[in-house]
Each structure stands twice: as C-alpha cells, then as structure tokens.
C-alpha cells in the first residue's frame, strides 16, 4: 500500500495518536523494517521530526525495534496495537461515565437538600396569624408541643379577664409536664388587683414571675425555637407572627435573659419605688426618662410602661419641672449629669 493511501490520520487522535505519529505509523506499516533515514525520505521530513514521531509510536506500543536489523523498526499490527489503544480509551470512557453517574447522584442529593432547606425556610421562618381566634389556636398548638421552657413578655400592664382565663388551662398543662415557665410583667400591674391576683396564681402554679418598669412588646417564646409576636404592639388582636429563624430566636432569647436579670421577683407587693442608691428618681420615672431620651413618643412610652398616655405625660411634665428643663433633650442631659439615668437599663 502506498503511503498516504486510504488513511485518515486525524481520525486516530481520539486514541491519543498525534497526526505526525499516525503518519509515521502508517509509513512503517507500508515499509516494514525501515530505518529513520528512509522514513524521513519517504515522508519528506527531517530526521529529528521522524525520531520524535517514532518515540511517540514506541510509547503507544505501535512500533518496536527490529529483531533482525538493529536501527530499524517494525510495526505492531493495527489489529493488536490500535485495538489495545481503543480498548484503553473505552475503559477510560466507561470509568468517566461511571464517575459522571456518581456525580449526578451527588448533585441530585445536594439539590434535594437545598430544596428541603428552602422549603423549611419559606414554610416556617415566618408564619402570619390573623384574628384573635387563630392566634389563640396557634398558641394552644405551640403550648402542647412545648417540652422544656416557655418565656413570656407580658406587656400592657393590666391583663384582660378573657386573656387570664384563656391562659390558665394551658399553664396548668405546662406545669403538669414539668415545663419551666418564666414570665416578665410590667411594674404597673400592681395598679390592678385582679392582675396581681392572677400573678399570685401563676406563682403558685410554678411560673417564675418577675416585673420590670418597661417591656418592648408582648412575646411568647417556646423551647427557644418558636416565638409569637404581635404584628402591631398597640393592638395584639390585629394579628401575630410566628418566627422560627435561628438568628431571630437567638437575639430574642438574649433580650429576654438581659431583661430577666434586671427584673424584680414578684412577691405580691409593689416593688420599691426608687432605685437603691438613687433617692431622687423612682424606678418608673427612671424608665420614662430613659425611653424619652431614646426619642420615643408619649404613646410608645405609655405602652412600654403599661400606663395611660395621660399618666405618662403627667410623669414627664413632673420630671421636666424637677429638672428645670425646657425640653426633653435637656431633661435627659441633666438627668445624666445628676446620675439619675445610672443603673440597669430597661427597654
């Protein structure tokens, strides 16, 4: 067979055979026992090009040194040499296909895990409740699932009769199951005898109750995993949110623990009206000053303290008069200068 006849040398590249190696291999097949010089002459190449291509053919086991004539080469049959290369490529291809199949399974697993996480985030991170009935029903469900701890911010001062009655069966069930209960109420609850009596009932049923001058909002925190918050702190019946995101829960737990540490254990009697070591300012007055210094309105201050707006304004006016201040900012500045705002922070 003449050199160049019937060959597609570029078609052998998938077997790892370069074009020059393929040309040399084809030439050796047509001219067995050729030497380098004769191959170079037949191909029209220089000797170094032929040697380089022959080295590649030897590496691929397509040619071997001649047994009979040193310096010459003999071809390995294509049926043996090329079939071996083809078998090697097929084996590598099968191995790669197997790895791709395994990778596809792993990718599918990652996709499933991501989808599951996203579904959980969408389903449970924020749940909106509307209407008092739906809120109470969801609280009952969370209470039944609660197994270790219930933390409560009972903002709003006086507790309505309906709320007190609705909570008692749930709290009795929690106490019977050994769930730890800690509740923080406002100091202003002492203005309402019915609420004070309710707190005494809670205390006798295992609820650890404390009071503080102000609270940010109502809150129920179940097992440090789910929290119920009102959508509108001024109208808890308008709707609520159930949150279960780890970041939010951690922050609210830290907030509860901080306020709990500074709150006063409930004894059934009104706590001392003045901070120890600060005879010039009552606890409630100190809370008013601090909230006003944060730029809060009279309405928000009253809600956080659980008192009426009228009472809050009366306390503010009295404080400004005692401090000789013409503005709330000036009152806050003078209170700091006098040391009236020292002591535990409220919210």
XYZ file of C-alpha atoms in Angstrom, residues 70-240:
171
model
C 19.359 -3.028 14.605
C 18.489 0.621 13.915
C 15.339 -0.312 12.088
C 11.760 -0.552 13.353
C 8.912 -2.936 12.773
C 5.197 -2.136 13.133
C 2.798 -3.717 15.571
C -0.280 -4.985 13.774
C -3.166 -2.440 13.880
C -5.380 -5.289 14.972
C -3.225 -5.520 18.095
C -1.852 -2.007 18.611
C -4.852 0.118 17.662
C -7.328 -2.279 19.267
C -5.345 -2.031 22.524
C -5.473 1.765 22.393
C -9.160 1.657 21.553
C -9.839 -0.722 24.451
C -7.930 1.598 26.790
C -9.955 4.599 25.624
C -13.212 2.676 26.027
C -12.188 1.642 29.542
C -11.349 5.240 30.454
C -14.634 6.376 28.914
C -16.613 3.833 30.939
C -14.794 4.898 34.084
C -15.538 8.544 33.357
C -19.198 7.731 32.644
C -19.358 5.907 35.973
C -17.883 8.935 37.740
C -20.347 11.207 35.953
C -23.204 8.958 37.060
C -21.974 9.062 40.664
C -21.519 12.820 40.446
C -25.027 13.197 39.035
C -26.383 11.316 42.062
C -24.394 13.559 44.404
C -25.574 16.696 42.609
C -29.173 15.487 42.892
C -28.648 14.943 46.630
C -27.338 18.484 47.058
C -30.275 19.849 45.079
C -32.733 17.881 47.246
C -31.094 19.108 50.449
C -31.112 22.714 49.227
C -34.737 22.436 48.155
C -35.692 20.987 51.527
C -33.896 23.780 53.381
C -35.532 26.433 51.233
C -38.958 24.883 51.753
C -38.414 24.874 55.502
C -37.283 28.495 55.425
C -40.295 29.529 53.361
C -42.715 27.448 55.410
C -41.530 28.050 58.945
C -39.375 31.162 59.148
C -42.389 33.488 59.216
C -45.985 32.453 59.777
C -48.680 35.135 59.830
C -51.748 34.776 62.031
C -54.867 36.914 61.694
C -57.647 37.355 64.216
C -57.737 36.553 67.913
C -59.176 33.058 67.371
C -56.405 31.983 65.004
C -53.773 33.449 67.346
C -55.153 31.598 70.377
C -55.465 28.359 68.414
C -51.828 28.529 67.270
C -50.656 29.363 70.783
C -52.515 26.296 72.052
C -50.713 24.123 69.473
C -47.305 25.550 70.378
C -48.066 25.134 74.082
C -48.963 21.472 73.584
C -45.694 20.918 71.678
C -43.637 22.822 74.253
C -41.430 20.371 76.154
C -38.837 22.301 78.148
C -39.293 26.069 78.519
C -41.776 28.900 77.984
C -40.548 32.505 78.197
C -43.075 35.349 78.266
C -43.082 39.129 77.917
C -46.498 40.154 79.258
C -46.552 43.766 78.113
C -49.556 46.028 78.511
C -49.884 46.297 82.275
C -53.354 45.194 83.299
C -54.228 41.763 81.859
C -57.738 41.416 80.454
C -60.080 38.913 82.107
C -60.502 36.922 78.876
C -56.727 36.584 78.459
C -56.261 35.499 82.055
C -58.936 32.818 81.808
C -57.710 31.550 78.433
C -54.137 31.155 79.670
C -54.817 29.206 82.871
C -55.610 25.747 81.383
C -52.554 25.980 79.134
C -50.272 26.954 82.006
C -51.649 24.185 84.206
C -50.850 21.677 81.467
C -47.295 23.023 81.118
C -46.739 22.837 84.876
C -48.008 19.251 84.969
C -45.487 18.299 82.254
C -42.593 19.926 84.113
C -42.046 22.736 81.611
C -40.042 25.641 83.051
C -42.021 28.894 82.852
C -40.548 32.360 83.261
C -42.707 35.438 82.783
C -41.898 39.148 82.934
C -44.734 41.597 83.612
C -44.753 45.369 83.983
C -44.485 47.037 87.388
C -47.738 48.793 86.549
C -49.673 45.517 87.011
C -49.701 46.391 90.732
C -52.264 49.066 89.880
C -54.795 46.321 89.037
C -55.758 43.959 91.923
C -57.206 41.325 89.529
C -53.932 41.098 87.615
C -51.952 40.915 90.863
C -54.157 38.013 91.958
C -53.548 36.315 88.606
C -49.791 36.660 89.085
C -50.111 35.096 92.534
C -51.971 32.191 90.889
C -49.197 31.840 88.309
C -46.574 31.851 91.049
C -48.289 29.065 92.969
C -48.517 27.004 89.756
C -44.785 27.055 89.069
C -44.459 30.168 86.876
C -41.400 32.202 87.870
C -42.733 35.752 87.652
C -40.759 38.998 87.676
C -41.692 42.611 86.952
C -39.846 45.441 85.256
C -40.651 49.111 84.524
C -40.943 48.657 80.741
C -41.144 45.964 78.049
C -40.692 46.219 74.259
C -43.717 44.109 73.269
C -45.726 41.015 74.073
C -43.807 37.826 73.353
C -44.173 34.066 73.841
C -41.001 32.048 73.270
C -41.434 28.258 73.133
C -38.434 25.977 73.762
C -36.189 28.703 72.319
C -37.252 27.557 68.833
C -40.533 29.394 68.077
C -41.626 32.862 69.089
C -45.019 34.573 68.813
C -45.004 38.363 68.425
C -47.818 40.826 67.702
C -47.820 42.498 64.307
C -48.960 45.732 65.975
C -47.728 46.108 69.584
C -50.570 48.556 70.238
C -53.226 46.081 69.083
C -52.339 42.450 69.792
C -55.690 41.271 68.376
C -54.894 42.599 64.903
C -52.527 39.752 64.109
C -49.346 37.964 65.110
